[in-house]
PDB file of C-alpha atoms and ligand atoms in Angstrom:
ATOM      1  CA  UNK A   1     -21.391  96.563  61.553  1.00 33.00           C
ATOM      2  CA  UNK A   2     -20.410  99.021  58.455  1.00 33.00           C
ATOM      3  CA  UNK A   3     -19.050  97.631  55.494  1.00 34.00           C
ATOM      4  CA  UNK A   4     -17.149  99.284  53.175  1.00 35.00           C
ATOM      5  CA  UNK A   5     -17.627  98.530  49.113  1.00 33.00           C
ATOM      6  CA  UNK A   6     -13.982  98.361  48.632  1.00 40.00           C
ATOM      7  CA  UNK A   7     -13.173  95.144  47.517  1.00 40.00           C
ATOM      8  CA  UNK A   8      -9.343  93.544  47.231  1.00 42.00           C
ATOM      9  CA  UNK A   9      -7.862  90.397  45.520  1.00 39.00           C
ATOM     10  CA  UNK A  10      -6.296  87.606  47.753  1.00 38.00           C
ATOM     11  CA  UNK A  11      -4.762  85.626  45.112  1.00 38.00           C
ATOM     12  CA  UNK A  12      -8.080  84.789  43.178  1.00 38.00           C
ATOM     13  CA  UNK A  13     -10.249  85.435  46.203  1.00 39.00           C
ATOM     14  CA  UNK A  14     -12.416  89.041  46.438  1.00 44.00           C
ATOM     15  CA  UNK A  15     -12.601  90.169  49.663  1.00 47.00           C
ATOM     16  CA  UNK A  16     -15.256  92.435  50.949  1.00 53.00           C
ATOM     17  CA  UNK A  17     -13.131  95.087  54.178  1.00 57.00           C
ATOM     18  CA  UNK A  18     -14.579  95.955  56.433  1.00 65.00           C
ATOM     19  CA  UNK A  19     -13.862  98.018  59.870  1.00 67.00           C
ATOM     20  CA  UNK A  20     -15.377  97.738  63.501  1.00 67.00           C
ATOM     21  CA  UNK A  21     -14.301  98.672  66.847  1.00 72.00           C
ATOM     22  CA  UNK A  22     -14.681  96.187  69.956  1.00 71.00           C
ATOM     23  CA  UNK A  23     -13.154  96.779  72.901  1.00 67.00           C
ATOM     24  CA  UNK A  24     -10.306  98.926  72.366  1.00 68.00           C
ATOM     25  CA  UNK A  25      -9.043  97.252  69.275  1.00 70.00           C
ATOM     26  CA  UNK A  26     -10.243  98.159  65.442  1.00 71.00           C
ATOM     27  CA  UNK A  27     -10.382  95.065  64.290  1.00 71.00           C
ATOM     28  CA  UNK A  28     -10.337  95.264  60.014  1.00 67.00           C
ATOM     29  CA  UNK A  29     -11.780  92.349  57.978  1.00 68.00           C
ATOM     30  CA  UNK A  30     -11.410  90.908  55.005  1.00 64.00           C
ATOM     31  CA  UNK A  31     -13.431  88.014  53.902  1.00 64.00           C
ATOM     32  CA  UNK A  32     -15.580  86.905  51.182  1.00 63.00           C
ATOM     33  CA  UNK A  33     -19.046  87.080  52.506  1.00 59.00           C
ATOM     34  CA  UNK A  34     -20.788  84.061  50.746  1.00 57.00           C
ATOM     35  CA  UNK A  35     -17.848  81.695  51.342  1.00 61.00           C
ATOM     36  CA  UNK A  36     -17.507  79.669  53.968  1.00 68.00           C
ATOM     37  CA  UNK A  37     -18.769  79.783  57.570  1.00 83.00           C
ATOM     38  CA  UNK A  38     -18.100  83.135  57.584  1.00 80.00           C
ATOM     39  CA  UNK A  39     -21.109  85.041  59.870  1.00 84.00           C
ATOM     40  CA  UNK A  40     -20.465  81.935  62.098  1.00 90.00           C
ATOM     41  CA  UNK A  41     -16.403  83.248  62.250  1.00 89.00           C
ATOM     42  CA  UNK A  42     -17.277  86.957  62.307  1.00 87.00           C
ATOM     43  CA  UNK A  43     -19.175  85.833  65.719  1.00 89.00           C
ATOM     44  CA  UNK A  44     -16.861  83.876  67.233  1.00 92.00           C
ATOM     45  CA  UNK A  45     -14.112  87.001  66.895  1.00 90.00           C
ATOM     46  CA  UNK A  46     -16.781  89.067  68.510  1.00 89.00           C
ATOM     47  CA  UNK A  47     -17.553  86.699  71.540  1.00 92.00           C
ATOM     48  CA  UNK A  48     -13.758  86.109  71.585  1.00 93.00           C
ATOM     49  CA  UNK A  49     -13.200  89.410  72.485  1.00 90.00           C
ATOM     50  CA  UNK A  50     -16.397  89.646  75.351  1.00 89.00           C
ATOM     51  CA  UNK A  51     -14.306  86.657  76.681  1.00 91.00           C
ATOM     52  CA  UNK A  52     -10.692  88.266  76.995  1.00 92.00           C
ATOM     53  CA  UNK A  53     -12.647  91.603  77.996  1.00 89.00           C
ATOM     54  CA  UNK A  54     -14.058  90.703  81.125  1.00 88.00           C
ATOM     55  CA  UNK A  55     -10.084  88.704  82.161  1.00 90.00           C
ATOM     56  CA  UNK A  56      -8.079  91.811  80.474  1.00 90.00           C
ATOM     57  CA  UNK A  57      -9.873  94.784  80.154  1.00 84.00           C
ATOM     58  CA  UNK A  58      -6.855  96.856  79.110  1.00 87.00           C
ATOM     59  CA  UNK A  59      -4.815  94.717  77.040  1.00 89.00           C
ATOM     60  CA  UNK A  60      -6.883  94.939  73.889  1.00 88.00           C
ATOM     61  CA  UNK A  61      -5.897  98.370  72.853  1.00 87.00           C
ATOM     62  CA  UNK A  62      -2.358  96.804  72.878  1.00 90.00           C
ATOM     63  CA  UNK A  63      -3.022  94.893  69.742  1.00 91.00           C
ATOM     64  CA  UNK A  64      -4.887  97.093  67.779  1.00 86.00           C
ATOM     65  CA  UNK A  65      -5.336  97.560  65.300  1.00 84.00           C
ATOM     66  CA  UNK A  66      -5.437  94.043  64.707  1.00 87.00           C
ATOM     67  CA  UNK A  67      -6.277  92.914  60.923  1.00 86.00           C
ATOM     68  CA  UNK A  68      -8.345  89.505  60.776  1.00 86.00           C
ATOM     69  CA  UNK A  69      -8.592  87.586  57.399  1.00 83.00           C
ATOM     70  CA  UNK A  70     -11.234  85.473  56.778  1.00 81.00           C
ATOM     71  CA  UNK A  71     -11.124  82.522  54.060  1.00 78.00           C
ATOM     72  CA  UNK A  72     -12.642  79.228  54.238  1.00 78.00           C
ATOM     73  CA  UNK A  73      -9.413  77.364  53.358  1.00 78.00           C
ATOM     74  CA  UNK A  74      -6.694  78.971  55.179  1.00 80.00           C
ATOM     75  CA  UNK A  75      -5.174  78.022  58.879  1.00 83.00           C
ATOM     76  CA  UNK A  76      -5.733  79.765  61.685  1.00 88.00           C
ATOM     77  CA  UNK A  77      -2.955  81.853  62.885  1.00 92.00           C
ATOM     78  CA  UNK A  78      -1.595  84.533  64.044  1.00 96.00           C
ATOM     79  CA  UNK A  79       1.301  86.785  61.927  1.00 95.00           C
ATOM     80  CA  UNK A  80       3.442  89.429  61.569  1.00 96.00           C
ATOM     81  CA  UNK A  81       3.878  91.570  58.553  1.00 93.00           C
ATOM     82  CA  UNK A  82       6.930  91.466  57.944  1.00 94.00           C
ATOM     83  CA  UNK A  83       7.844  88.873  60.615  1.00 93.00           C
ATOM     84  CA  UNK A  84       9.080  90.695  63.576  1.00 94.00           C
ATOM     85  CA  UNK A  85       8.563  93.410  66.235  1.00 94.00           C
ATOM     86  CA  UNK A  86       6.350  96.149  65.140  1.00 93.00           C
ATOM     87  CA  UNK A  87       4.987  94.245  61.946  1.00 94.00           C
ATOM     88  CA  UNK A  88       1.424  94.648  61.234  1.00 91.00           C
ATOM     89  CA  UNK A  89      -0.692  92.263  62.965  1.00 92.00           C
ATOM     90  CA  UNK A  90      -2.747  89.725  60.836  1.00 91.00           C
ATOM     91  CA  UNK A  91      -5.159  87.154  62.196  1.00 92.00           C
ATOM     92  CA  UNK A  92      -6.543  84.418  59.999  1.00 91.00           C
ATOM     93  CA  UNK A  93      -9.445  83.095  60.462  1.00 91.00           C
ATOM     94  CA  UNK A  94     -10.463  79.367  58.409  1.00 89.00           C
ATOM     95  CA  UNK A  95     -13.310  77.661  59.190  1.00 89.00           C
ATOM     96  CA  UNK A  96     -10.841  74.685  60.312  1.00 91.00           C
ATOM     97  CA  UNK A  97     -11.518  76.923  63.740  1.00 94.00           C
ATOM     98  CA  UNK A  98     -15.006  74.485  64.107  1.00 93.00           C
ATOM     99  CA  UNK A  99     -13.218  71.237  63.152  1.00 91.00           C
ATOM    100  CA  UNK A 100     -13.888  68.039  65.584  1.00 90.00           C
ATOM    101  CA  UNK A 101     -11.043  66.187  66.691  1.00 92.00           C
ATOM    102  CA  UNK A 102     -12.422  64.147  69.371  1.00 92.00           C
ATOM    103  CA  UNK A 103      -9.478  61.744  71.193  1.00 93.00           C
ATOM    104  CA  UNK A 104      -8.900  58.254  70.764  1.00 93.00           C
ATOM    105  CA  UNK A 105     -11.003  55.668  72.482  1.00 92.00           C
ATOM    106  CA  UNK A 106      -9.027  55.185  76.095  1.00 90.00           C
ATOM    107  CA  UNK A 107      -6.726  58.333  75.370  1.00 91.00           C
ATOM    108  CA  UNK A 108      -6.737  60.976  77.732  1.00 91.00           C
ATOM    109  CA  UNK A 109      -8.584  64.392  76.912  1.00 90.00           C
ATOM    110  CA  UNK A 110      -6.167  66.591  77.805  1.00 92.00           C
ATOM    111  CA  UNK A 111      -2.957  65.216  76.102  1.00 90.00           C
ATOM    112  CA  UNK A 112      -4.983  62.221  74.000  1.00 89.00           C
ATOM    113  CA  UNK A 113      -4.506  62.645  70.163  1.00 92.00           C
ATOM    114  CA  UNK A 114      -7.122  62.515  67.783  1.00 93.00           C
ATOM    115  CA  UNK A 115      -6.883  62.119  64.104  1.00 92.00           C
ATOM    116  CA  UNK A 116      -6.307  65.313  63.309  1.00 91.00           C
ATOM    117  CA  UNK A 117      -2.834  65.075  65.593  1.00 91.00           C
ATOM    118  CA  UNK A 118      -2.277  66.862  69.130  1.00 94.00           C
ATOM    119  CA  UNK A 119      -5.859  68.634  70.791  1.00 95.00           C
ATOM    120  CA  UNK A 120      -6.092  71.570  72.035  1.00 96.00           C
ATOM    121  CA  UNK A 121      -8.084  73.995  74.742  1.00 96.00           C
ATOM    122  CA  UNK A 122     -10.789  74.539  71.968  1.00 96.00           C
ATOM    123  CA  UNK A 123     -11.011  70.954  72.020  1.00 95.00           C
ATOM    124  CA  UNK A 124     -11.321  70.436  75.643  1.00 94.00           C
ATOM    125  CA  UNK A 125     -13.892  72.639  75.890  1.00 92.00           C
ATOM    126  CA  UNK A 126     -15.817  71.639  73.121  1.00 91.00           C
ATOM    127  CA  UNK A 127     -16.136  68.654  74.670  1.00 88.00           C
ATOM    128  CA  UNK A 128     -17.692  70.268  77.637  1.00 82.00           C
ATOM    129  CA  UNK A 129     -19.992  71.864  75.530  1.00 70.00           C
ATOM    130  CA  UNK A 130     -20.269  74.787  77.919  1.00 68.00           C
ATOM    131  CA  UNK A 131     -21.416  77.400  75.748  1.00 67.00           C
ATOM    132  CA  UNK A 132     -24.916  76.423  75.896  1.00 62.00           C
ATOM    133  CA  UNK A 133     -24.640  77.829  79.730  1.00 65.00           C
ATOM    134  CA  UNK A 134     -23.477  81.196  78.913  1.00 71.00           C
ATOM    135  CA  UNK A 135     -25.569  84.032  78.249  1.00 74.00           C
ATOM    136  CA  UNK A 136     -25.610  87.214  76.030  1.00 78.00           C
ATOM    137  CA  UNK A 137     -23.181  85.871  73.182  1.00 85.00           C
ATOM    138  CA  UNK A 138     -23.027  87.461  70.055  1.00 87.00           C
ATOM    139  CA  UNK A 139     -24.532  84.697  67.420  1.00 88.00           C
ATOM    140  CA  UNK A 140     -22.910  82.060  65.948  1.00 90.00           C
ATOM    141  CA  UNK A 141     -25.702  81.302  63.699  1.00 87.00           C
ATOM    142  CA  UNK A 142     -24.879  78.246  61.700  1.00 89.00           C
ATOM    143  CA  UNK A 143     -22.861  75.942  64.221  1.00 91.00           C
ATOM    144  CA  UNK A 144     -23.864  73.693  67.182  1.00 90.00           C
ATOM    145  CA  UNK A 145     -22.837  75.128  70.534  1.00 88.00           C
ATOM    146  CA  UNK A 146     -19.884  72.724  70.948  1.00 90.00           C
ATOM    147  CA  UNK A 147     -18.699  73.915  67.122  1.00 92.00           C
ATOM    148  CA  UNK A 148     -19.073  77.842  68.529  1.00 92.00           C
ATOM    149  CA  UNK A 149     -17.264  77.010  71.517  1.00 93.00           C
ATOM    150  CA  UNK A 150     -14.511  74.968  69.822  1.00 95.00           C
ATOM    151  CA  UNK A 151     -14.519  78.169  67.192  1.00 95.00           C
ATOM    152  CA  UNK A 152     -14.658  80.781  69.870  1.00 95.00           C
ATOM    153  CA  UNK A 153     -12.337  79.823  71.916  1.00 96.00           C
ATOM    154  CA  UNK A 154      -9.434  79.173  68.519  1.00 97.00           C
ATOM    155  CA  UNK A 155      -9.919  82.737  68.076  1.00 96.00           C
ATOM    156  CA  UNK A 156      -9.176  83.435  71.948  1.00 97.00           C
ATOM    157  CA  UNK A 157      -5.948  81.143  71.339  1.00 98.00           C
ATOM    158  CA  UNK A 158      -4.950  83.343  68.542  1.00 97.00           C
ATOM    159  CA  UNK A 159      -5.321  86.578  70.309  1.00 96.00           C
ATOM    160  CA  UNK A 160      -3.289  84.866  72.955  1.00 97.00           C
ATOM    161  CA  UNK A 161      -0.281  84.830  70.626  1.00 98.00           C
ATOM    162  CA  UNK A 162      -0.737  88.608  69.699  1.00 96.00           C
ATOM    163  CA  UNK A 163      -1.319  89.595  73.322  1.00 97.00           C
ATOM    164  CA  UNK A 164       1.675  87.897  74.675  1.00 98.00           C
ATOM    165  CA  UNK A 165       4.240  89.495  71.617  1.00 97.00           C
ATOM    166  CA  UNK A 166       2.517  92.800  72.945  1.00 96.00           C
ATOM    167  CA  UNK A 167       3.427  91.804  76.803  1.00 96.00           C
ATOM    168  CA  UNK A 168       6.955  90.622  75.995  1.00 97.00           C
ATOM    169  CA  UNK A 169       8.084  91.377  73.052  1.00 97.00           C
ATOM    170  CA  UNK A 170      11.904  90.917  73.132  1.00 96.00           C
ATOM    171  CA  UNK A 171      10.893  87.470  74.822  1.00 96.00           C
ATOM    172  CA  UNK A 172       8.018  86.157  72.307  1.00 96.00           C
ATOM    173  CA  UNK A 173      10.357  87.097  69.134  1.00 96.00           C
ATOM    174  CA  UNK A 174      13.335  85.192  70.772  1.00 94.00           C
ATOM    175  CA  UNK A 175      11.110  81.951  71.746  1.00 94.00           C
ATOM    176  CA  UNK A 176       9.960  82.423  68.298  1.00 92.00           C
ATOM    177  CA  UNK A 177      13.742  81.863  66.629  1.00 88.00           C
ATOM    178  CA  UNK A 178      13.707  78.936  68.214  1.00 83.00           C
ATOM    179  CA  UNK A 179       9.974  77.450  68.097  1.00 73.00           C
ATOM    180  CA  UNK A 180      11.196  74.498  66.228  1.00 72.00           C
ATOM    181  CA  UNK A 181      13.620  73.270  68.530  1.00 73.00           C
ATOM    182  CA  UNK A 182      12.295  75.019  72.026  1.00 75.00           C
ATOM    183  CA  UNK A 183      11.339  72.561  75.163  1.00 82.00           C
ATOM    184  CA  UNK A 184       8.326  72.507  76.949  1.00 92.00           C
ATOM    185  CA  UNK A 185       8.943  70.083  79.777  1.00 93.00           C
ATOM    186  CA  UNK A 186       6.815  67.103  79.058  1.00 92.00           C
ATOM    187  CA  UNK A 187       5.436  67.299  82.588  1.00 94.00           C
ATOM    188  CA  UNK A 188       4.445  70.378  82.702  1.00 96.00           C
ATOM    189  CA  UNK A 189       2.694  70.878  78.783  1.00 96.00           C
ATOM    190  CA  UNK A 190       1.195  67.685  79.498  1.00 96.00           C
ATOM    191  CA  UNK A 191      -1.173  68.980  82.124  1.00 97.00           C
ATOM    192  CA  UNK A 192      -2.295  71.862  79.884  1.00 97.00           C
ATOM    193  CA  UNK A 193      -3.092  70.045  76.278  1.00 97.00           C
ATOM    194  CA  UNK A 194      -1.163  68.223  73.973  1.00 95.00           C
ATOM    195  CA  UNK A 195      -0.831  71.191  71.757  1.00 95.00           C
ATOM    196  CA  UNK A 196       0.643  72.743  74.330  1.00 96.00           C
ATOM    197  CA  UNK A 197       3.998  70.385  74.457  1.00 94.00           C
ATOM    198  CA  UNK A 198       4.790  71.764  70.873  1.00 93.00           C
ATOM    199  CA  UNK A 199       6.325  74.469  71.634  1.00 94.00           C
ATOM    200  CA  UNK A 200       6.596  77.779  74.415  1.00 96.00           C
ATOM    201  CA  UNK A 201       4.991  79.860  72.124  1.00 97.00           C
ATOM    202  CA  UNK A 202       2.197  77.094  71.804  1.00 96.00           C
ATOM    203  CA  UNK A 203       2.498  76.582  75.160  1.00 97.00           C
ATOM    204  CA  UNK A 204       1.625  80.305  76.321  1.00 98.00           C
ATOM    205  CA  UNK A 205      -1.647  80.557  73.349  1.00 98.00           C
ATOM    206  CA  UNK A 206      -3.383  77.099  75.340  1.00 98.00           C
ATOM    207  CA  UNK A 207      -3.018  78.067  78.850  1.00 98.00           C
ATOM    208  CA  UNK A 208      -4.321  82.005  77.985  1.00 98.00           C
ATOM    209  CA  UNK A 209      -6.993  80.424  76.497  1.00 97.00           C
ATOM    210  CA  UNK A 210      -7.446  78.429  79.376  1.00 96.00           C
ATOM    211  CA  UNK A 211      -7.318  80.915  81.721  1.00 96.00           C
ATOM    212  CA  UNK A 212      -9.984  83.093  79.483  1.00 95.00           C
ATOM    213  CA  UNK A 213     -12.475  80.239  80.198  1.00 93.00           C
ATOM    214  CA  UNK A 214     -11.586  79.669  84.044  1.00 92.00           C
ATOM    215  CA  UNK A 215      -9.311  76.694  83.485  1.00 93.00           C
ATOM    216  CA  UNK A 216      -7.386  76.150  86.591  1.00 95.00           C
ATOM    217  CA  UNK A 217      -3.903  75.149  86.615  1.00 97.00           C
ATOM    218  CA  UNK A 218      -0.955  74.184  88.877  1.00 98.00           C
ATOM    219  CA  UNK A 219       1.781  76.521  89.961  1.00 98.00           C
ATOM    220  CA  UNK A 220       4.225  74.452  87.655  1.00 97.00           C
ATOM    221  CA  UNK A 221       2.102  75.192  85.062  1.00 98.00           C
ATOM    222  CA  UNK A 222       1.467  79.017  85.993  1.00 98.00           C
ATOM    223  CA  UNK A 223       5.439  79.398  86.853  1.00 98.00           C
ATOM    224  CA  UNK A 224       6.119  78.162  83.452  1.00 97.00           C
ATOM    225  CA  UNK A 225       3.679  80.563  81.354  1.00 98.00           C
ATOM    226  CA  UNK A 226       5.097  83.597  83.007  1.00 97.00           C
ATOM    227  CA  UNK A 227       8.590  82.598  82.531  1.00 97.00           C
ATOM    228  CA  UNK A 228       7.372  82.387  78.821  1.00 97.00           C
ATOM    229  CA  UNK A 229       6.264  85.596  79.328  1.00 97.00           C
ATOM    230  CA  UNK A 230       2.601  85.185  79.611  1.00 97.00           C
ATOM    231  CA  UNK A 231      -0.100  87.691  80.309  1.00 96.00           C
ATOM    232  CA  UNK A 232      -0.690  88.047  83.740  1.00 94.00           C
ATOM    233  CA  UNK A 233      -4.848  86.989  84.289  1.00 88.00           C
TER     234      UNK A 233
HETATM  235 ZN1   ZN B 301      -1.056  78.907  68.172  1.00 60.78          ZN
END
């Protein structure tokens, strides 16, 4: 992977850029290189993107160039700069993406809370642990397998957001006005994660990512996420 020398300021942070090209999107970094879990984050965008690859072949170039930031201390999410169709696309990355938050004793897995609030897909299938069984992914050199997959696959649930504003764009800005107040029928989010009942736009991310990793789901569920303008996979 080339890097670049240039260096820029985040606030009081120096980032190192730097520039590679995975399927069909140029994905630009900026991180610090001895901070953080970063090699551990740079591989889970890379096996990420094997992962949506062999579901979505074309849909990559969509989103590209995609810009991913990479700090220990800042949430993971997906933006826009500025905040609306056509801004440039910025993913951070925090190393909150290998975070545990097992459920409470007796809650369920998929819409249990744990005590970092509502779980997610990466959650679910950290607890399976099912990276161990899959072969050929890029390194993730400093984590356990379950702290890869639960970092992998918060990286898949990120693209998710930037693929679906690509798909449906008029759609994922207008669910977005309304994130705050928008219903996900308690029913139907409930059967994908709990994360999932916060809002459409959360509700679209978790069952991508779901679907990435061979999650199966019920035709409620599936009716829902297109109606939310979901990629089709
Ligand atoms: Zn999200």
């Amino acid at each position: 992977m080339p890097y670049s020398n240039s260096v820029a300021e985040i606030g009081t942070f120096s980032a190192y850029m730097s520039h590679f090209f995975i399927g069909g999107v140029v994905v630009h970094s900026s991180f610090n290189r001895t901070a953080g879990f970063h090699n551990d984050k740079m591989g889970c965008v890379q096996n990420a993107v094997r992962f949506i690859m062999e579901r979505l072949p074309d849909h990559l170039p969509r989103i590209s160039p995609l810009n991913v930031m990479m700090h220990p201390r800042i949430a993971c999410e997906a933006c826009w700069r500025p905040e609306g169709p056509g801004g440039e696309r910025i993913m951070f990355v925090g190393d909150k993406i290998f975070h545990t938050n097992d459920h409470y004793p007796g809650q369920s897995p998929i819409f249990g809370e744990g005590p970092k609030g509502k779980r997610g897909i990466p959650d679910q299938l950290r607890d399976a642990g099912i990276v161990n069984e899959i072969r050929g992914l890029a390194p993730v050199p400093d984590r356990s397998p379950s702290e890869a997959m639960r970092g992998i696959a918060a990286v898949v649930h990120e693209f998710g957001h930037f693929l679906h504003e690509a798909n449906r764009p008029a759609l994922f800005w207008s669910l977005k006005m309304v994130s705050n107040t928008a219903f996900v029928a308690p029913d139907i989010g409930m059967q994908v994660s709990g994360y999932a009942t916060i809002n459409p736009l959360e509700f679209v991310a978790e069952v991508f990512t779901g679907l990435v990793f061979g999650l199966r789901y019920s035709e409620g569920v599936i009716a829902q996420y297109h109606a939310f303008g979901g990629v089709d996979l």
